[in-house]
């Protein structure tokens, strides 16, 4: 395998395959993109870490889209961060925001884990392929377990693909600059024979009486790949001096790893005046009238990018009525 430079490539997803283990995966590194999202909103550190993990996970999942479409990760929970949304718009745009209670975040303390800050509720993963195609949504309960474990549950239950995900976030200082970085690694076991994909059952918990947990052994190739991924340390996912290629080589060089063309990402919102008008069309005339300020204008702030739109109420009504836009 070639090692194309020792420097990590930021804001990019690197697909790879370990054919000897029937494994495919992706590695992601976010630098300026995640730092811009966090800085734009001025999120406190604890919130920044959760949104960094969510953005890395979204990039890992969304970058598999082969079409023009959108992948969305959304959590709705009862924790200090009660709403978190990350959008991946194919082929390369990422945006995110979190809604949180600053007092509860502060009270949770510096040692709070992401799972504690999200609390209980659910994680929804939605693929929207445009008006011509049906959308797909998978939902996983969040019960304090955090996003890595929720991703494992999603793939186990909804996709039935043995999957391992690692996520890491850090605020880095040095060289007079500082910024947030996030990284992730996802590995999936995709043998040609589905028979080899069996997974041990989850703890049956409150399963009905008579439920018998299967104890089929997992496939040796998957056990090996999974065990290797479990050795990945957080700094290997985010260190600017460790390229994704180098991490993959460390993990899989004995089996041979093939990397494919990296895909660049960028932080970009898709809000526009046209989309605001389209949104206004979904409200009643009375609701729109209630939005108009004393100056005769409607102010709308995009939650993702904080861009402020100020629209003349009369123009909004004319455009809503015209159905153009
Ligand atoms: Zn925006």
XYZ file of C-alpha atoms and ligand atoms in Angstrom:
326
model
C 0.000 0.000 0.000
C 1.239 3.483 -0.785
C 1.372 6.023 1.953
C 0.579 9.266 0.146
C 2.184 11.682 2.571
C 2.269 11.586 6.324
C 0.025 14.580 6.854
C -3.599 13.863 7.615
C -6.067 15.196 5.079
C -8.735 17.219 6.836
C -12.409 17.448 5.942
C -12.322 14.256 3.938
C -13.710 10.731 3.978
C -11.429 7.882 2.958
C -13.149 4.650 1.838
C -11.194 1.405 2.179
C -11.495 -2.362 1.932
C -9.755 -5.274 3.613
C -10.701 -8.005 1.199
C -9.013 -10.817 3.141
C -11.429 -10.105 6.002
C -14.504 -9.268 3.850
C -14.469 -5.861 5.454
C -15.256 -2.442 4.015
C -15.177 0.850 5.771
C -14.604 4.580 5.825
C -12.444 6.896 7.869
C -13.267 10.562 8.326
C -11.315 13.516 9.622
C -12.931 16.878 10.241
C -10.817 19.965 10.893
C -11.863 23.408 9.592
C -15.402 22.188 8.794
C -16.278 21.116 12.337
C -14.378 24.020 13.866
C -16.426 26.458 11.754
C -19.711 24.857 12.835
C -18.738 25.035 16.511
C -17.266 28.537 16.349
C -20.246 29.944 14.438
C -22.603 28.977 17.245
C -20.173 29.535 20.112
C -21.074 26.179 21.611
C -19.694 25.381 25.066
C -17.063 22.637 25.088
C -19.398 19.850 26.225
C -21.875 20.621 23.418
C -19.024 20.986 20.913
C -17.862 17.455 21.710
C -21.278 15.925 21.153
C -21.849 17.812 17.900
C -18.348 16.810 16.758
C -19.145 13.132 17.306
C -22.503 13.505 15.570
C -20.898 15.261 12.588
C -18.213 12.570 12.242
C -20.860 9.832 12.380
C -23.031 11.663 9.840
C -20.076 12.044 7.470
C -19.308 8.317 7.764
C -22.900 7.340 7.011
C -23.878 10.076 4.558
C -20.808 9.824 2.342
C -22.032 6.444 1.111
C -24.846 8.197 -0.772
C -24.273 7.710 -4.454
C -26.937 10.160 -5.533
C -27.986 13.718 -5.060
C -29.791 13.507 -1.778
C -29.574 14.187 1.899
C -28.680 12.112 4.900
C -29.857 13.507 8.220
C -28.972 12.518 11.762
C -31.325 13.877 14.411
C -31.604 13.279 18.135
C -34.612 14.246 20.245
C -34.023 13.586 23.905
C -34.724 14.787 27.432
C -31.105 15.635 28.298
C -29.313 19.002 28.491
C -28.960 18.790 24.667
C -32.555 18.117 23.673
C -32.250 18.503 19.895
C -29.304 17.897 17.594
C -29.451 17.893 13.801
C -26.675 17.155 11.303
C -27.330 17.243 7.550
C -25.104 15.736 4.911
C -26.074 16.961 1.467
C -24.503 14.848 -1.245
C -21.945 15.060 -2.543
C -19.997 17.083 0.005
C -21.905 19.510 2.265
C -22.168 19.227 6.034
C -24.100 21.447 8.443
C -25.237 21.028 12.054
C -26.829 22.651 15.048
C -27.706 21.701 18.604
C -30.341 23.070 20.951
C -29.388 22.923 24.596
C -30.052 24.260 28.077
C -26.869 26.113 29.064
C -27.530 25.767 32.797
C -28.100 22.024 32.572
C -25.005 21.596 30.389
C -22.925 23.512 32.934
C -24.443 21.537 35.810
C -23.554 18.243 34.108
C -19.878 19.170 34.572
C -16.752 18.590 32.536
C -16.799 14.843 33.076
C -20.236 14.332 31.502
C -20.182 11.824 28.645
C -22.025 12.577 25.381
C -24.616 9.974 26.342
C -25.310 11.848 29.587
C -25.794 15.137 27.737
C -28.230 13.612 25.266
C -30.163 11.620 27.847
C -33.152 9.522 26.866
C -35.122 9.730 23.656
C -34.304 8.621 20.148
C -31.849 8.909 17.296
C -33.355 9.076 13.805
C -31.350 8.503 10.629
C -33.141 9.691 7.499
C -32.210 9.355 3.853
C -34.057 11.769 1.580
C -33.465 11.152 -2.093
C -35.630 13.982 -3.382
C -39.316 14.273 -4.307
C -39.167 11.443 -6.860
C -37.930 8.870 -4.385
C -39.257 7.535 -1.110
C -37.394 8.554 1.992
C -36.162 6.085 4.548
C -35.931 6.488 8.299
C -34.355 4.269 10.907
C -34.901 5.000 14.584
C -32.864 3.808 17.554
C -33.734 4.497 21.197
C -31.204 6.611 23.075
C -30.886 5.533 26.686
C -27.715 7.264 27.763
C -25.488 5.024 25.664
C -24.023 7.654 23.328
C -23.693 7.770 19.565
C -21.124 5.009 18.928
C -23.245 2.429 20.671
C -26.451 3.782 19.110
C -24.848 3.357 15.676
C -24.003 -0.257 16.499
C -27.620 -0.860 17.502
C -28.880 0.762 14.316
C -26.798 -1.476 12.089
C -27.602 -4.556 14.127
C -31.350 -4.022 14.135
C -32.170 -2.075 10.981
C -29.484 -3.144 8.543
C -28.328 -6.431 10.060
C -24.769 -5.651 9.048
C -22.040 -6.323 11.620
C -20.577 -2.838 12.128
C -18.053 -1.175 14.399
C -17.842 2.607 14.752
C -15.282 4.720 16.592
C -15.680 8.469 17.089
C -13.430 11.068 18.707
C -13.397 14.827 19.223
C -10.768 17.129 20.691
C -9.980 20.781 21.002
C -6.374 21.199 19.988
C -3.978 23.951 20.909
C -0.566 24.597 19.447
C 1.387 26.709 17.005
C -0.581 29.793 18.008
C -3.743 28.291 16.558
C -6.434 26.216 18.119
C -9.548 24.545 16.932
C -11.835 21.589 17.244
C -11.156 18.396 15.362
C -13.303 15.306 14.992
C -12.643 11.922 13.516
C -14.274 8.600 12.986
C -13.795 5.110 11.669
C -16.489 2.704 10.522
C -15.859 -0.918 9.602
C -18.503 -3.278 8.223
C -18.436 -7.018 7.630
C -19.871 -7.751 4.177
C -19.121 -11.343 3.205
C -20.640 -12.760 0.016
C -22.367 -15.433 2.078
C -24.993 -13.835 4.372
C -24.722 -16.939 6.543
C -21.427 -15.583 7.857
C -23.044 -12.339 9.055
C -24.764 -13.862 12.073
C -24.341 -11.832 15.236
C -24.815 -12.773 18.816
C -28.205 -11.615 20.083
C -28.481 -8.539 22.205
C -29.277 -9.156 25.814
C -32.911 -10.278 25.515
C -33.893 -7.947 28.368
C -37.662 -8.043 28.657
C -38.062 -10.532 25.807
C -41.113 -12.789 26.116
C -40.823 -15.969 28.162
C -39.415 -18.808 26.132
C -37.120 -16.527 24.139
C -33.882 -18.382 23.596
C -30.797 -16.278 22.976
C -28.754 -17.571 20.064
C -25.158 -18.247 20.854
C -23.819 -18.770 17.330
C -20.151 -17.940 17.259
C -19.274 -14.870 15.214
C -17.242 -15.316 12.050
C -13.482 -15.386 12.719
C -12.767 -12.708 10.099
C -15.240 -10.324 11.708
C -13.949 -11.027 15.206
C -10.449 -10.156 13.985
C -11.547 -6.920 12.270
C -13.671 -5.861 15.224
C -10.856 -6.525 17.679
C -8.447 -4.429 15.603
C -10.880 -1.503 15.483
C -11.252 -1.712 19.247
C -7.529 -0.929 19.594
C -7.955 2.493 17.949
C -7.189 5.301 20.355
C -8.930 8.669 20.168
C -5.783 10.568 19.220
C -5.297 8.341 16.164
C -8.628 9.567 14.813
C -7.937 13.274 15.217
C -4.169 13.869 15.297
C -3.308 16.092 12.297
C 0.026 14.289 12.040
C -1.528 10.838 11.583
C -3.092 10.363 8.156
C -6.104 8.079 7.849
C -3.953 5.944 5.558
C -1.413 5.485 8.311
C -4.054 4.430 10.831
C -5.510 1.920 8.360
C -2.038 0.570 7.648
C -1.390 0.108 11.359
C -4.641 -1.799 11.769
C -4.752 -3.939 8.678
C -1.278 -4.173 7.097
C -0.996 -7.891 7.828
C -4.155 -8.566 5.828
C -3.652 -5.967 3.122
C -5.798 -2.843 2.972
C -6.863 -1.043 -0.174
C -7.833 2.617 0.001
C -10.017 4.330 -2.557
C -10.203 7.949 -3.631
C -10.815 10.299 -0.713
C -13.915 12.432 -0.814
C -13.641 16.025 0.380
C -16.284 17.617 2.575
C -17.059 21.213 3.434
C -19.162 23.096 5.900
C -21.956 24.716 3.933
C -25.569 25.575 4.569
C -28.274 25.201 1.983
C -30.560 27.914 3.314
C -31.693 30.621 0.880
C -34.352 33.265 0.493
C -36.217 30.885 -1.821
C -36.286 28.169 0.833
C -37.537 30.643 3.433
C -40.389 31.622 1.110
C -41.168 27.941 0.524
C -41.284 27.452 4.297
C -43.584 30.496 4.681
C -45.986 28.873 2.242
C -46.590 26.095 4.772
C -47.899 28.567 7.368
C -51.390 30.059 7.321
C -51.847 33.743 6.394
C -52.714 34.439 10.042
C -49.504 32.763 11.236
C -47.472 34.781 8.757
C -49.187 38.003 9.857
C -48.186 37.204 13.441
C -44.526 37.043 12.385
C -44.435 40.601 11.007
C -42.563 43.059 13.187
C -43.349 46.724 13.808
C -41.147 47.612 10.844
C -43.327 45.597 8.458
C -40.708 42.910 8.054
C -40.383 39.242 8.903
C -37.042 38.236 10.404
C -35.870 34.644 10.104
C -32.581 33.288 11.417
C -31.235 30.012 10.014
C -30.578 27.670 12.930
C -27.733 25.947 11.066
C -25.618 28.878 9.902
C -27.094 31.781 11.925
C -27.637 33.762 8.730
C -30.322 36.385 9.247
C -32.980 36.943 6.585
C -35.091 40.100 6.735
C -38.034 39.999 4.366
C -40.601 42.667 3.560
C -43.965 41.231 4.615
C -45.665 42.546 1.474
C -43.064 40.858 -0.733
C -43.446 37.609 1.172
C -47.207 37.639 0.636
C -46.795 38.383 -3.061
C -44.267 35.563 -3.519
C -46.257 33.080 -1.435
C -49.350 33.870 -3.528
C -47.486 33.651 -6.827
C -46.285 30.143 -6.081
C -43.064 30.873 -7.898
C -39.851 31.002 -5.899
Zn -28.297 28.500 6.837
